[in-house]
Every structure is written in structure tokens, then in C-alpha cells.
Tab-separated table of C-alpha atoms and ligand atoms in Angstrom:
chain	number	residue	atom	x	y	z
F	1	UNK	CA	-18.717	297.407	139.657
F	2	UNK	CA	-21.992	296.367	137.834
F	3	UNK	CA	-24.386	299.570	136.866
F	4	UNK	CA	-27.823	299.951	135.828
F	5	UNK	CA	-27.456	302.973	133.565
F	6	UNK	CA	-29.520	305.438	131.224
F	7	UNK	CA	-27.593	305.987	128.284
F	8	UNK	CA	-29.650	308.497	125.908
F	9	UNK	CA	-33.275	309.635	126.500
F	10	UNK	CA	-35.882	307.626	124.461
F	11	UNK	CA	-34.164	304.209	125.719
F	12	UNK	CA	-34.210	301.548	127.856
F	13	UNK	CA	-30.940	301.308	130.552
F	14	UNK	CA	-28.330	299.082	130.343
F	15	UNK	CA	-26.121	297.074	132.959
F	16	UNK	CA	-22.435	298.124	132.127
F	17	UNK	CA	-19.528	297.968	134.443
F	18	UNK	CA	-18.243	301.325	135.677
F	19	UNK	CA	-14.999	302.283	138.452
F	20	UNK	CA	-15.835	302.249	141.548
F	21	UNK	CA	-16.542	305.637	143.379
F	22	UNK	CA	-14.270	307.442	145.779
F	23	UNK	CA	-15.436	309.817	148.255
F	24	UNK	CA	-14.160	313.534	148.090
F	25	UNK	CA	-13.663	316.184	151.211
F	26	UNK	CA	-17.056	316.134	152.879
F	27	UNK	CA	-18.251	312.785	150.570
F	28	UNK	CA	-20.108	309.883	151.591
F	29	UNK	CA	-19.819	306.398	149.480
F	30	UNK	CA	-22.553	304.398	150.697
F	31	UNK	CA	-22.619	300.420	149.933
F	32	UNK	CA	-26.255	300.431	148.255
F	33	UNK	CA	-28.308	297.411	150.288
F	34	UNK	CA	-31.576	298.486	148.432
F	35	UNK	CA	-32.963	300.800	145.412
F	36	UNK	CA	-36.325	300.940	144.773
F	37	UNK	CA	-37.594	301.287	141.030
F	38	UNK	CA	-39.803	304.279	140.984
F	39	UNK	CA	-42.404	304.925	137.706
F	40	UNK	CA	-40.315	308.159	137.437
F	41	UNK	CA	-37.550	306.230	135.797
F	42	UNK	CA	-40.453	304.853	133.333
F	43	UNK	CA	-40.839	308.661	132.151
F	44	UNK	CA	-37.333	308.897	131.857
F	45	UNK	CA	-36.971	306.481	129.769
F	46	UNK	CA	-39.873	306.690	127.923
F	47	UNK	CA	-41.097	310.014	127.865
F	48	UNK	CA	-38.074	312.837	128.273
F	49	UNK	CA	-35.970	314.395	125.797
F	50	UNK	CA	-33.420	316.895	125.768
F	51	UNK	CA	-34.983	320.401	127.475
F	52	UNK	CA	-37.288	318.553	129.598
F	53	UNK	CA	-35.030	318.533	132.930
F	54	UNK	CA	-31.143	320.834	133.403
F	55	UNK	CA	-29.183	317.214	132.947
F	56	UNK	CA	-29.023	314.392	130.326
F	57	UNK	CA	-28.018	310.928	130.554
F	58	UNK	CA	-25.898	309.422	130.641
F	59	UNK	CA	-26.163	308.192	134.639
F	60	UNK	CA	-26.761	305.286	136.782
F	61	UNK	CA	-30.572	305.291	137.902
F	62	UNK	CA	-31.762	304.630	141.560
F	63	UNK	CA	-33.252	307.711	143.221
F	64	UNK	CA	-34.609	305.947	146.380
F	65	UNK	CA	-31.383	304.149	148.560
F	66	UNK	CA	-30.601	302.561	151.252
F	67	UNK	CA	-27.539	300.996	153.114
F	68	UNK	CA	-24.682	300.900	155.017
F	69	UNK	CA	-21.839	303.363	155.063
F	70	UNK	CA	-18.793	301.985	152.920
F	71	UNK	CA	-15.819	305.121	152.513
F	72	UNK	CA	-16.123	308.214	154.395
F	73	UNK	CA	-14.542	311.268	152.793
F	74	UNK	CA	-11.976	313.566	154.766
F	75	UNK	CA	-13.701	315.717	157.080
F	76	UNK	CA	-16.796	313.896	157.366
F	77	UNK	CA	-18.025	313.431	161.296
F	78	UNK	CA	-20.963	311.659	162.843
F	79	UNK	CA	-21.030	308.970	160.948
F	80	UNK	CA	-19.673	305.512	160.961
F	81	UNK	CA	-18.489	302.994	158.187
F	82	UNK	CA	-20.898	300.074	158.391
F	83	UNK	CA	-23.440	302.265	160.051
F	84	UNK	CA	-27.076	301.404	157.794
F	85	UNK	CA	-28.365	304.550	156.357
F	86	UNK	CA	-31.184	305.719	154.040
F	87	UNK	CA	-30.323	308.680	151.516
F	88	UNK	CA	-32.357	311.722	151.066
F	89	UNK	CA	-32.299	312.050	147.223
F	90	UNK	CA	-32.914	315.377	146.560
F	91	UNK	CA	-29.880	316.864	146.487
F	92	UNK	CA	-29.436	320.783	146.700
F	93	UNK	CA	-27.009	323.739	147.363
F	94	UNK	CA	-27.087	323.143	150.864
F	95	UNK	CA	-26.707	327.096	151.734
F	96	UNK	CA	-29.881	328.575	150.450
F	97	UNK	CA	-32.519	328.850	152.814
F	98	UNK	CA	-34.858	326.357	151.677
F	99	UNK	CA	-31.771	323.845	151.789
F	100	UNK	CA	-30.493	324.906	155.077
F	101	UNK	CA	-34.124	324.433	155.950
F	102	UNK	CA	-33.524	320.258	154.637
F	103	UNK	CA	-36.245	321.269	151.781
F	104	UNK	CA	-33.556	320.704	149.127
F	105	UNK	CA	-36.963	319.914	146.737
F	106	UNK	CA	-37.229	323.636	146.239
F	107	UNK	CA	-33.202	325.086	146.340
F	108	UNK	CA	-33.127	328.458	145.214
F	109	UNK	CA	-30.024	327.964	144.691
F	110	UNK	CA	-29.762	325.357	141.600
F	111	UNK	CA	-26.721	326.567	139.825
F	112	UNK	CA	-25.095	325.747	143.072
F	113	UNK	CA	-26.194	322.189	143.702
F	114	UNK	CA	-24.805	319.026	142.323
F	115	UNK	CA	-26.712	318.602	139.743
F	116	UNK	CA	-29.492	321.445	139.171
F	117	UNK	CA	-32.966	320.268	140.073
F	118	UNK	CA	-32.182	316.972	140.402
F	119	UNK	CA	-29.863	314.071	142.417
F	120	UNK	CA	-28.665	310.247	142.161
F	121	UNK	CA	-30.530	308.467	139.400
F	122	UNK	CA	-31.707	311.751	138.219
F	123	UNK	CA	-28.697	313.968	136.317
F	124	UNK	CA	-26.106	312.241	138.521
F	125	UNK	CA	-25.242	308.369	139.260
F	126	UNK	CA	-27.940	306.569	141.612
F	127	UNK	CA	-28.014	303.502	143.092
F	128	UNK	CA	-28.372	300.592	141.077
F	129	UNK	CA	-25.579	299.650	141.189
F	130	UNK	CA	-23.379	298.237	144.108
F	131	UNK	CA	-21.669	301.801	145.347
F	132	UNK	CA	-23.663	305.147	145.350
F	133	UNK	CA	-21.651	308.501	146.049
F	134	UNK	CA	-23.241	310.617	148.006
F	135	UNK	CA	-21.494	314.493	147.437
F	136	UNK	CA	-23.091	315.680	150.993
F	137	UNK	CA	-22.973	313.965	154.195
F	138	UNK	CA	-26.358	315.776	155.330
F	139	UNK	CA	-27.891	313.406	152.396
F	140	UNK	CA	-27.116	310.590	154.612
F	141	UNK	CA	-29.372	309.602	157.376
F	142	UNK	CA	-28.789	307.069	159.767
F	143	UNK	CA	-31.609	304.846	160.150
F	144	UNK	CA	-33.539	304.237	163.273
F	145	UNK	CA	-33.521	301.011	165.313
F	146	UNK	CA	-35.231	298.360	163.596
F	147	UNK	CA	-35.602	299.178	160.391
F	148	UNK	CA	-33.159	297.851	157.596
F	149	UNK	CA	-32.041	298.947	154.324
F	150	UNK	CA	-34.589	297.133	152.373
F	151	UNK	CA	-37.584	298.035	154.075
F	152	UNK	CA	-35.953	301.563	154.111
F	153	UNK	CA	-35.255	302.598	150.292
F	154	UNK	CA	-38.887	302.567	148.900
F	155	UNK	CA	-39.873	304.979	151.958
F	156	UNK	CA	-36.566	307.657	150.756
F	157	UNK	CA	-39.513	308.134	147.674
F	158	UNK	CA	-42.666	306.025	147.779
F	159	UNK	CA	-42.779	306.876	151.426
F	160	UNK	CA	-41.276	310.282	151.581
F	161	UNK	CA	-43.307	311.677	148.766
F	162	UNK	CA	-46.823	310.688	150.014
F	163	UNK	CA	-45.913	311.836	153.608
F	164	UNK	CA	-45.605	315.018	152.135
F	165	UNK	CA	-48.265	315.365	150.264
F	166	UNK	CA	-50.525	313.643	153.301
F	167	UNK	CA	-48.433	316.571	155.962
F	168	UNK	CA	-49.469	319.504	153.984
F	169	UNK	CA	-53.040	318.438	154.454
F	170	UNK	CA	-53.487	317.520	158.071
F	171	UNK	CA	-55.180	320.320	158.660
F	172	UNK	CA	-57.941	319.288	156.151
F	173	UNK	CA	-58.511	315.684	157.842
F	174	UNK	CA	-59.948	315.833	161.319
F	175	UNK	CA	-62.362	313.148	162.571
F	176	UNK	CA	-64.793	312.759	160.167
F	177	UNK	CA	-63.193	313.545	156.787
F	178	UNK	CA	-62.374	311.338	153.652
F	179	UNK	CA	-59.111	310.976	152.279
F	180	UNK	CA	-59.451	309.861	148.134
F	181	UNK	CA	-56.129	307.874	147.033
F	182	UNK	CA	-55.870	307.555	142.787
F	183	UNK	CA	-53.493	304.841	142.398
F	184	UNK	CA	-52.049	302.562	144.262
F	185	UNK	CA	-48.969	301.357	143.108
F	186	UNK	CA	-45.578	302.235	144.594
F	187	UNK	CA	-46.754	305.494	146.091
F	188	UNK	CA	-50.165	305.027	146.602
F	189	UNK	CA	-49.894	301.754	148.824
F	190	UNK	CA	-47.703	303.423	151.252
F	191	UNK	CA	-49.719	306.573	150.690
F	192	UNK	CA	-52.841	304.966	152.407
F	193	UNK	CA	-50.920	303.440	154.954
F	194	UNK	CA	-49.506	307.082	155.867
F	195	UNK	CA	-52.670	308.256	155.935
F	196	UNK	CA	-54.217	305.508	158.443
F	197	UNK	CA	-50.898	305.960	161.140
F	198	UNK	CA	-50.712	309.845	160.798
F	199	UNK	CA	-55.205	310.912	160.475
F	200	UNK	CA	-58.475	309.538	161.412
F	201	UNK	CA	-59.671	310.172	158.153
F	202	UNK	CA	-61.774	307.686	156.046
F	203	UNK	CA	-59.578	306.373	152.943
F	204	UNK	CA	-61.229	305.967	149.892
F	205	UNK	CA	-59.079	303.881	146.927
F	206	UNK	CA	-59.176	303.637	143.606
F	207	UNK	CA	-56.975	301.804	141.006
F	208	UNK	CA	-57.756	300.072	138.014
F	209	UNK	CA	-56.315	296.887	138.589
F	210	UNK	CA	-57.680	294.273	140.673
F	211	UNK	CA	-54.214	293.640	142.742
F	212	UNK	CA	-53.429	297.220	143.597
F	213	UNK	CA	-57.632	297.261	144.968
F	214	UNK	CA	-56.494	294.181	147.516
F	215	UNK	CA	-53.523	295.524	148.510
F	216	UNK	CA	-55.318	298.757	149.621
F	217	UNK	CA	-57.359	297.234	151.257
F	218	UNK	CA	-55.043	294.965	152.716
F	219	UNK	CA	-53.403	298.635	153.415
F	220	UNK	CA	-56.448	299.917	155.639
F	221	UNK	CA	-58.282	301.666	153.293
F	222	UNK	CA	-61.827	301.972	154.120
F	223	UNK	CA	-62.902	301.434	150.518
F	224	UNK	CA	-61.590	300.120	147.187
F	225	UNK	CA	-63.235	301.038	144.228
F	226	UNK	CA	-62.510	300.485	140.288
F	227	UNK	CA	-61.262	303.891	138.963
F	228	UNK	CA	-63.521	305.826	136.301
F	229	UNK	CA	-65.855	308.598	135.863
F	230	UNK	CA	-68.674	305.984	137.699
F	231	UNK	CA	-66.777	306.141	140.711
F	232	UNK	CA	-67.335	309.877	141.026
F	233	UNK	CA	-70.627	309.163	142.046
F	234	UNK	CA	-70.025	306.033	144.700
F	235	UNK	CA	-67.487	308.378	146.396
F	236	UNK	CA	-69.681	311.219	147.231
F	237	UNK	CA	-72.229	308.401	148.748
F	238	UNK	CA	-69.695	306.827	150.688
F	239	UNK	CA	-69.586	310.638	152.482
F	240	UNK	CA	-71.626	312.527	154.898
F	241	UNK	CA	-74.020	313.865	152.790
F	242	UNK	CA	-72.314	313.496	149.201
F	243	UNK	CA	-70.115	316.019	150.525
F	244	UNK	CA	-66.975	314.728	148.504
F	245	UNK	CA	-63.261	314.091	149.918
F	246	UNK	CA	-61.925	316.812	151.674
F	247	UNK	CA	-57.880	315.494	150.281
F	248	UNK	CA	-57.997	314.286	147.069
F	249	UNK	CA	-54.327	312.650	146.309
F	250	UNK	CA	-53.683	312.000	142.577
F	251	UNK	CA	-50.879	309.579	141.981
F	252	UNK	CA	-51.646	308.685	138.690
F	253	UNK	CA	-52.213	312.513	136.603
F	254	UNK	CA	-53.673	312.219	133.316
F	255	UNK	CA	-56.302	313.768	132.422
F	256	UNK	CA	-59.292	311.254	133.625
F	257	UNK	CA	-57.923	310.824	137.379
F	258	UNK	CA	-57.474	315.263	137.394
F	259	UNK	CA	-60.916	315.178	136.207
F	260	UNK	CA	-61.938	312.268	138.371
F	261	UNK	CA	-60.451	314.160	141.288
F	262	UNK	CA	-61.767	316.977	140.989
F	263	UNK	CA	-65.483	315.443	140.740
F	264	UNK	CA	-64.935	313.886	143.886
F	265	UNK	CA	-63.755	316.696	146.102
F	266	UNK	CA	-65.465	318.484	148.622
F	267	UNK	CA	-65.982	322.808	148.999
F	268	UNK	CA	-62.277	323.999	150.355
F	269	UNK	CA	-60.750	320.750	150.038
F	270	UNK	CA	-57.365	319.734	148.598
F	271	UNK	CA	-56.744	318.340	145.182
F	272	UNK	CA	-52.804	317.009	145.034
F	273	UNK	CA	-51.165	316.526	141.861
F	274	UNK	CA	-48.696	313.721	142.671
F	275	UNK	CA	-48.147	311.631	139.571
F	276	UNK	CA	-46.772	312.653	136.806
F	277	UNK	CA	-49.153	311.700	133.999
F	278	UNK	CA	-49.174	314.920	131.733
F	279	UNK	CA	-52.763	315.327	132.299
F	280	UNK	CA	-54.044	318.516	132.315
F	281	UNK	CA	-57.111	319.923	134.738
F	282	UNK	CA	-59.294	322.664	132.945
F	283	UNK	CA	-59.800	325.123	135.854
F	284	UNK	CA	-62.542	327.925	135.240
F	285	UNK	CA	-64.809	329.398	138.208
F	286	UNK	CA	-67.416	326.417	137.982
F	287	UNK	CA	-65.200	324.108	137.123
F	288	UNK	CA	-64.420	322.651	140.323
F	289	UNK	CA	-65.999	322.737	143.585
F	290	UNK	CA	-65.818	326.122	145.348
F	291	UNK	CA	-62.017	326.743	147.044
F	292	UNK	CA	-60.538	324.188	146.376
F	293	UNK	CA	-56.763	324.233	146.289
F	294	UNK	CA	-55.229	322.838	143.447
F	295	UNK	CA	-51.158	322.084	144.087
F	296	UNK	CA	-48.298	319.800	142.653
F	297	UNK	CA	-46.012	318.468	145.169
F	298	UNK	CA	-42.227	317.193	144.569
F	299	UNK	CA	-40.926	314.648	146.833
F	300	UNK	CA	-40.508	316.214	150.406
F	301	UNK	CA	-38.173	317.614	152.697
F	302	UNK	CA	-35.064	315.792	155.078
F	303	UNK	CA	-36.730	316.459	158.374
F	304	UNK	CA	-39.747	314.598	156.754
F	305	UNK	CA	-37.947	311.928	155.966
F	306	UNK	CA	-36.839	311.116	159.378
F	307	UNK	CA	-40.416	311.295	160.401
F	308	UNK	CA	-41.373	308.752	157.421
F	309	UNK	CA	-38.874	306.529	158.525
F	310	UNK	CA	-39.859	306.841	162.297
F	311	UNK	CA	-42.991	305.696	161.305
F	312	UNK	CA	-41.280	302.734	159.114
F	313	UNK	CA	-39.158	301.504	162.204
F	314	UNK	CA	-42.233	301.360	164.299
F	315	UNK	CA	-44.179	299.558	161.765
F	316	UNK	CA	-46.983	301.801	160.918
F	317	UNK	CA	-45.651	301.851	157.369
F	318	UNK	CA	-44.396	298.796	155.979
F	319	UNK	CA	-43.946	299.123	152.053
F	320	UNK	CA	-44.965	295.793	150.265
F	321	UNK	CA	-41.593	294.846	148.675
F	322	UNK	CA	-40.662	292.351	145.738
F	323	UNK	CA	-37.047	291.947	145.850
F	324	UNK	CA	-34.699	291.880	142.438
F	325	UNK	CA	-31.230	291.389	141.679
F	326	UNK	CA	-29.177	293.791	139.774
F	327	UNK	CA	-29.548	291.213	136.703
F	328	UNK	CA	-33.151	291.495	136.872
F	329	UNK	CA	-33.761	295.445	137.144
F	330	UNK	CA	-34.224	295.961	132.919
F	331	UNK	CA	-36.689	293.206	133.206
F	332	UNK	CA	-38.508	295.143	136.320
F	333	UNK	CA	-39.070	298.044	134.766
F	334	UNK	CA	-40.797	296.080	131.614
F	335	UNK	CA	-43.141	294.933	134.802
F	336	UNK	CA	-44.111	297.957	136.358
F	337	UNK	CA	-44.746	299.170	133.055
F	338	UNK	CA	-47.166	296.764	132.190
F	339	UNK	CA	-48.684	297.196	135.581
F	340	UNK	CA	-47.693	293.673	137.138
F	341	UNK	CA	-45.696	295.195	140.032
F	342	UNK	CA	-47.605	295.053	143.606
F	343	UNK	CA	-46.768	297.284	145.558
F	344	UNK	CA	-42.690	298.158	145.180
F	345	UNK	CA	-40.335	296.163	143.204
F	346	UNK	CA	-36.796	296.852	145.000
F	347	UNK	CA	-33.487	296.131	143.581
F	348	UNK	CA	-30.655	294.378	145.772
F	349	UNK	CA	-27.270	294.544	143.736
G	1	NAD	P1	-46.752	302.707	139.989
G	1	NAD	O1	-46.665	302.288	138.571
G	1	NAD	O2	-46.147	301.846	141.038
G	1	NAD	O3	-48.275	302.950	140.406
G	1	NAD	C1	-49.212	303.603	139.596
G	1	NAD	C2	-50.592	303.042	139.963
G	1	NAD	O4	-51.595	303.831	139.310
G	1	NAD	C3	-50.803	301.600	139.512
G	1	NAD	O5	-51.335	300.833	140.569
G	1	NAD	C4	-51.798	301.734	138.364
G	1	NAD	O6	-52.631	300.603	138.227
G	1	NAD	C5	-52.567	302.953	138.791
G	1	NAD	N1	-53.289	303.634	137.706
G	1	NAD	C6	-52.897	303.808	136.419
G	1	NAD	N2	-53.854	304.471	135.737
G	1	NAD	C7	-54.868	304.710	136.610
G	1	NAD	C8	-56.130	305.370	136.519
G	1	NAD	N3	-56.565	305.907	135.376
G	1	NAD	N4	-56.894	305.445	137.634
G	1	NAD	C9	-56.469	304.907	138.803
G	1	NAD	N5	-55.291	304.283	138.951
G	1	NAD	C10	-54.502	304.184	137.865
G	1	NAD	O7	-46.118	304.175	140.045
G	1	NAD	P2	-45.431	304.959	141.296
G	1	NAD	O8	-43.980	304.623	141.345
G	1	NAD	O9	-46.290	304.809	142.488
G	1	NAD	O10	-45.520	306.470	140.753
G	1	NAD	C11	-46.786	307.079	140.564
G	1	NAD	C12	-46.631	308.411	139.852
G	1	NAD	O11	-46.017	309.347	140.733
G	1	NAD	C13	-45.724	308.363	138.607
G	1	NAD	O12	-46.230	309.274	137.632
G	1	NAD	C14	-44.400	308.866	139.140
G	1	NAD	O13	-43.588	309.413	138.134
G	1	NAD	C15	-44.888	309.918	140.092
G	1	NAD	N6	-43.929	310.326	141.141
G	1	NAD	C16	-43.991	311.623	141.519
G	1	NAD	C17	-43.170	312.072	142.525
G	1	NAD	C18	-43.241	313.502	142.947
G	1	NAD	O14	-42.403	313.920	143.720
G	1	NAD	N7	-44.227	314.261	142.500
G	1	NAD	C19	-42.279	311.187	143.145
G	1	NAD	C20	-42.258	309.849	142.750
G	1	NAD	C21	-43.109	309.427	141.754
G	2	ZN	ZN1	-39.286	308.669	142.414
């Protein structure tokens, strides 16, 4: 079969053939309908070496699947071949108790996972390409009524990751607050959309492209503004008082959207390090605004991920999708890198 693949850090992936996979005792080989191409893979490509992560290339990227069950290892119950599933990507020990928890994110146990710290498309082979094996069949998770492969994949990361990040914080947005979203590409779209189904928040945008400030709005956000140190200031007087945003998700990282942030927050809110720019936040007693919590979040857990798609086969989160063939994925990546992607770009091998 046809694979999209990392070869060496510092490079761009190639489509080679590779065997097909089998499944092993207690394996799932799922026939991949979707994969959604996530910025992450940019920064692998582009930005890790050896040290950065436990694994190395060579492997087939595609961290955020979707499709239909293909080969079902022996011992494997519940599930059906043909049956359309989504794949939670993290993939950990599956004894520890974070991971019998379904937070495989955090595993304590790493040296007994798969791949330490990681999952398909990241250490082992993901889904672009048309088989994905899946080495647990509590990775697999039947999707709900209504909702199909395609539509699924992007919420696996683009949806599971901002529902996370937007769950942590629902204590922080009761009638009345104001939700600020940096970036709204992949994650960020679906990220204000989460945010309008699941809070009664006020979502504040920014981006700095005109596209992604359409699509939020287009997305329900209250407000789409250009991002920038400016923008600190229009924030605070679209809230009560100046008060600042009580969440402040960061999808972007570097150092002007931390800083940015930061500005923009209100006393005791949340500031929630989602992208993974490098930036770095200075943080010294008058720094930022009093008690604010400062956190990075990784991806999120299985049980949230049935939630996330819930909300997908109801249609209170619909991912924008582009669509690409297998052919096309090298050529996608080139586009989200030069920012002409809207929304997600999905591959469908
Ligand atoms: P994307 O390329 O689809 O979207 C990024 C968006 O940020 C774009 O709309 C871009 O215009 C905007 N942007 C860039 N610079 C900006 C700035 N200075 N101010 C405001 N907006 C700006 O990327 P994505 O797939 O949504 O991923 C976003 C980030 O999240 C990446 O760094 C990715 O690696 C990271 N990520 C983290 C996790 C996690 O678990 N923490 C999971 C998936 C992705
Ligand atoms: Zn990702």
C-alpha cells in the first residue's frame, strides 16, 4: 500500500509503498477513510531533531484517523469489521492509572506503551496511508450515529485537543465571561465552535490572516480581531469594565501571542498554552495579572473524545474540511505552512 512517510528529521515526507499491516492478539487494522494534517507534523518536519521526543523517524504520519474496521486481531470483542470508527491517538500502557483512567496523554507508564510518549504518526506508523494498525482495541472508538469518517478525523485532534483545553476551564466561563481564541486554524476554528455548544461565554478571535478572521466568525465568535500587541487594548474594551478574558486559549505560542495573552487576561483567569510555537512567557510577580494560572495542555483524554464526537454527530461542531488525496498530502503540508489552509485540510487515501 501507498504511505506518506517521515524519513529523517529536518525533511519533508515521502509517499513510498510499504506491506500491508496485519493485526496481532488484541490488534485492530483499521481501513483509514480520513487523516487530518495537523501543524504538529510541520514541527516535525521542520523543527525536531534527534533528543527532542523518545522515537525517530522513520514512520508513516497521520495522528488524527478515522474509518471503518478492516482485520480484527484474535481475541478482539465488541467490535465489528466494517463498523466506522475514529482512533484515539494517544497511545499508552493501558495499565497505569492515568491509562486505565483513558488519559493515555499523561501514562506513567511510558516504557510500557507502544511507543513512549507518543502514537500513530508520531514514533509509530499513522494514517496516511490506506491501512493504520492500531496495537489496542480500546484506541478504537466506534462512532456515533451520523457522523462519518471524514467529518470525524480532524475532531480525534483539532477537536479533541481544544475540548480539553475548553473542559478544564468551564468553571472559569459562566454567563458573562469572555473566552480569547489566538489562532484559528485547524484547532482554533473548532476551538470556538466548542466553546459556543459547551459555555455561554463571549468569544473573542484573533488571527492574522483575513480567512481564518471569517471563518471565526462564520464559527460564532462574537468578535474577530487582527492579532498584535494593539489588540490587547480592543479586548479589554470589548469586556465589562476592561476586565480582560477570564480563558485565554493560545493556539499559536510564540512569544508575541504568550505575551499577547497574557495582556489580555483577567485577575484569576486561565492562560492555556496550546500551540506549540517555542515562545516563551517571562513570568515574575507583576508580570501578569494577579492568579492567573498559567498551564500547557496535550491533546486530551478517551472519555473526552467520545464527548467531542457526541457533539460532532449532533452538529454542534462541524470542522471546516478541504479534502486531499494521498497524492496531494506533500503538497498540503507546503499549504498549511504558508498559511493557505482554512480551516482543516484532510487526507482521503
Ligand atoms: P494551523 O496552521 O491550522 O493554525 C494556526 C493558526 O494560527 C493559523 O490560522 C495562523 O494564521 C494563526 N497564527 C499564526 N501566527 C499567529 C499570531 N502571531 N497571532 C495569531 N494567530 C496566528 O495549526 P493547527 O493545526 O491548528 O495547530 C496549532 C498549534 O497547536 C501548532 O503549534 C500545533 O503543533 C499545536 N498542537 C498542539 C497540540 C497539543 O496537544 N498541545 C495538539 C495539536 C496541535
Ligand atoms: Zn496534532
Amino acid at each position: 500500500m501507498r504511505a506518506l512517510r517521515l524519513l529523517a528529521w529536518k525533511s519533508e515526507p515521502e509517499l513510498v509503498e510499504v506491506d500491508e499491516p496485519t493485526p496481532g492478539p488484541g490488534q485492530v487494522v483499521v481501513r483509514v477513510g480520513a487523516a487530518g494534517a495537523c501543524h504538529s507534523d510541520l514541527h516535525l518536519m521542520h523543527d525536531f531533531e534527534a533528543g527532542a521526543v523518545p522515537w525517530n523517524p522513520p514512520f508513516t504520519l497521520g495522528h488524527e484517523n478515522a474509518g471503518w474496521v478492516h482485520a480484527l486481531g484474535s481475541g478482539v470483542t465488541g467490535l465489528e469489521v466494517g463498523q466506522p470508527v475514529a482512533v484515539y491517538g494517544p497511545w499508552g500502557c493501558g495499565t497505569c492509572a492515568r491509562c486505565q483512567l483513558g488519559i493515555d496523554t499523561y501514562c506513567e507508564n511510558p516504557a510500557g506503551a507502544p511507543v513512549p510518549g507518543g502514537g500513530g504518526g508520531l514514533g509509530l506508523d499513522g494514517g496516511m496511508a490506506e491501512y493504520l494498525l492500531v496495537p489496542a482495541a480500546r484506541h478504537v472508538v466506534p462512532l456515533p450515529e451520523g457522523l462519518d469518517p471524514v467529518q470525524a478525523a480532524p475532531l480525534t485532534d483539532a477537536g479533541l485537543t481544544p475540548y480539553h483545553a475548553v473542559r478544564r476551564s468551564w468553571g472559569k466561563l459562566p454567563p458573562g465571561s469572555t473566552a480569547l481564541v489566538i489562532g484559528v486554524g485547524g484547532l482554533g476554528h473548532v476551538g470556538v465552535q466548542i466553546l459556543k455548544a459547551t459555555t455561554s461565554a463571549r468569544v473573542i478571535a484573533v488571527d492574522t490572516r483575513d480567512e481564518a478572521l471569517a471563518l471565526a466568525r462564520e464559527c460564532g465568535a462574537d468578535l474577530a480581531l487582527r492579532s498584535g500587541e494593539e489588540a490587547v487594548a480592543e479586548i479589554r474594551a470589548a469586556t465589562p469594565g476592561g476586565r480582560g478574558a477570564d480563558v485565554v486559549l493560545d493556539f499559536v505560542g510564540v512569544d508575541a501571542t504568550l505575551r499577547m495573552g497574557a495582556a489580555s487576561a483577567r485577575t484569576v483567569g486561565d492562560l492555556t498554552i496550546v500551540g506549540i510555537g517555542g515562545g516563551t512567557l517571562p513570568v515574575s510577580y507583576f508580570s501578569v495579572p494577579y492568579e492567573v494560572s498559567i498551564q500547557t495542555t496535550y491533546w486530551g483524554s478517551r472519555p473526552e473524545l467520545v464527548e467531542v464526537l457526541d457533539l460532532g454527530a449532533r452538529g454542534l461542531v462541524r470542522p471546516k474540511i478541504t479534502t486531499f488525496g494521498l497524492d496531494e498530502a506533500v503538497d498540503v503540508y507546503r499549504r498549511l505552512q504558508a498559511g493557505e489552509v482554512a480551516g482543516r485540510a484532510v487526507i482521503v487515501p
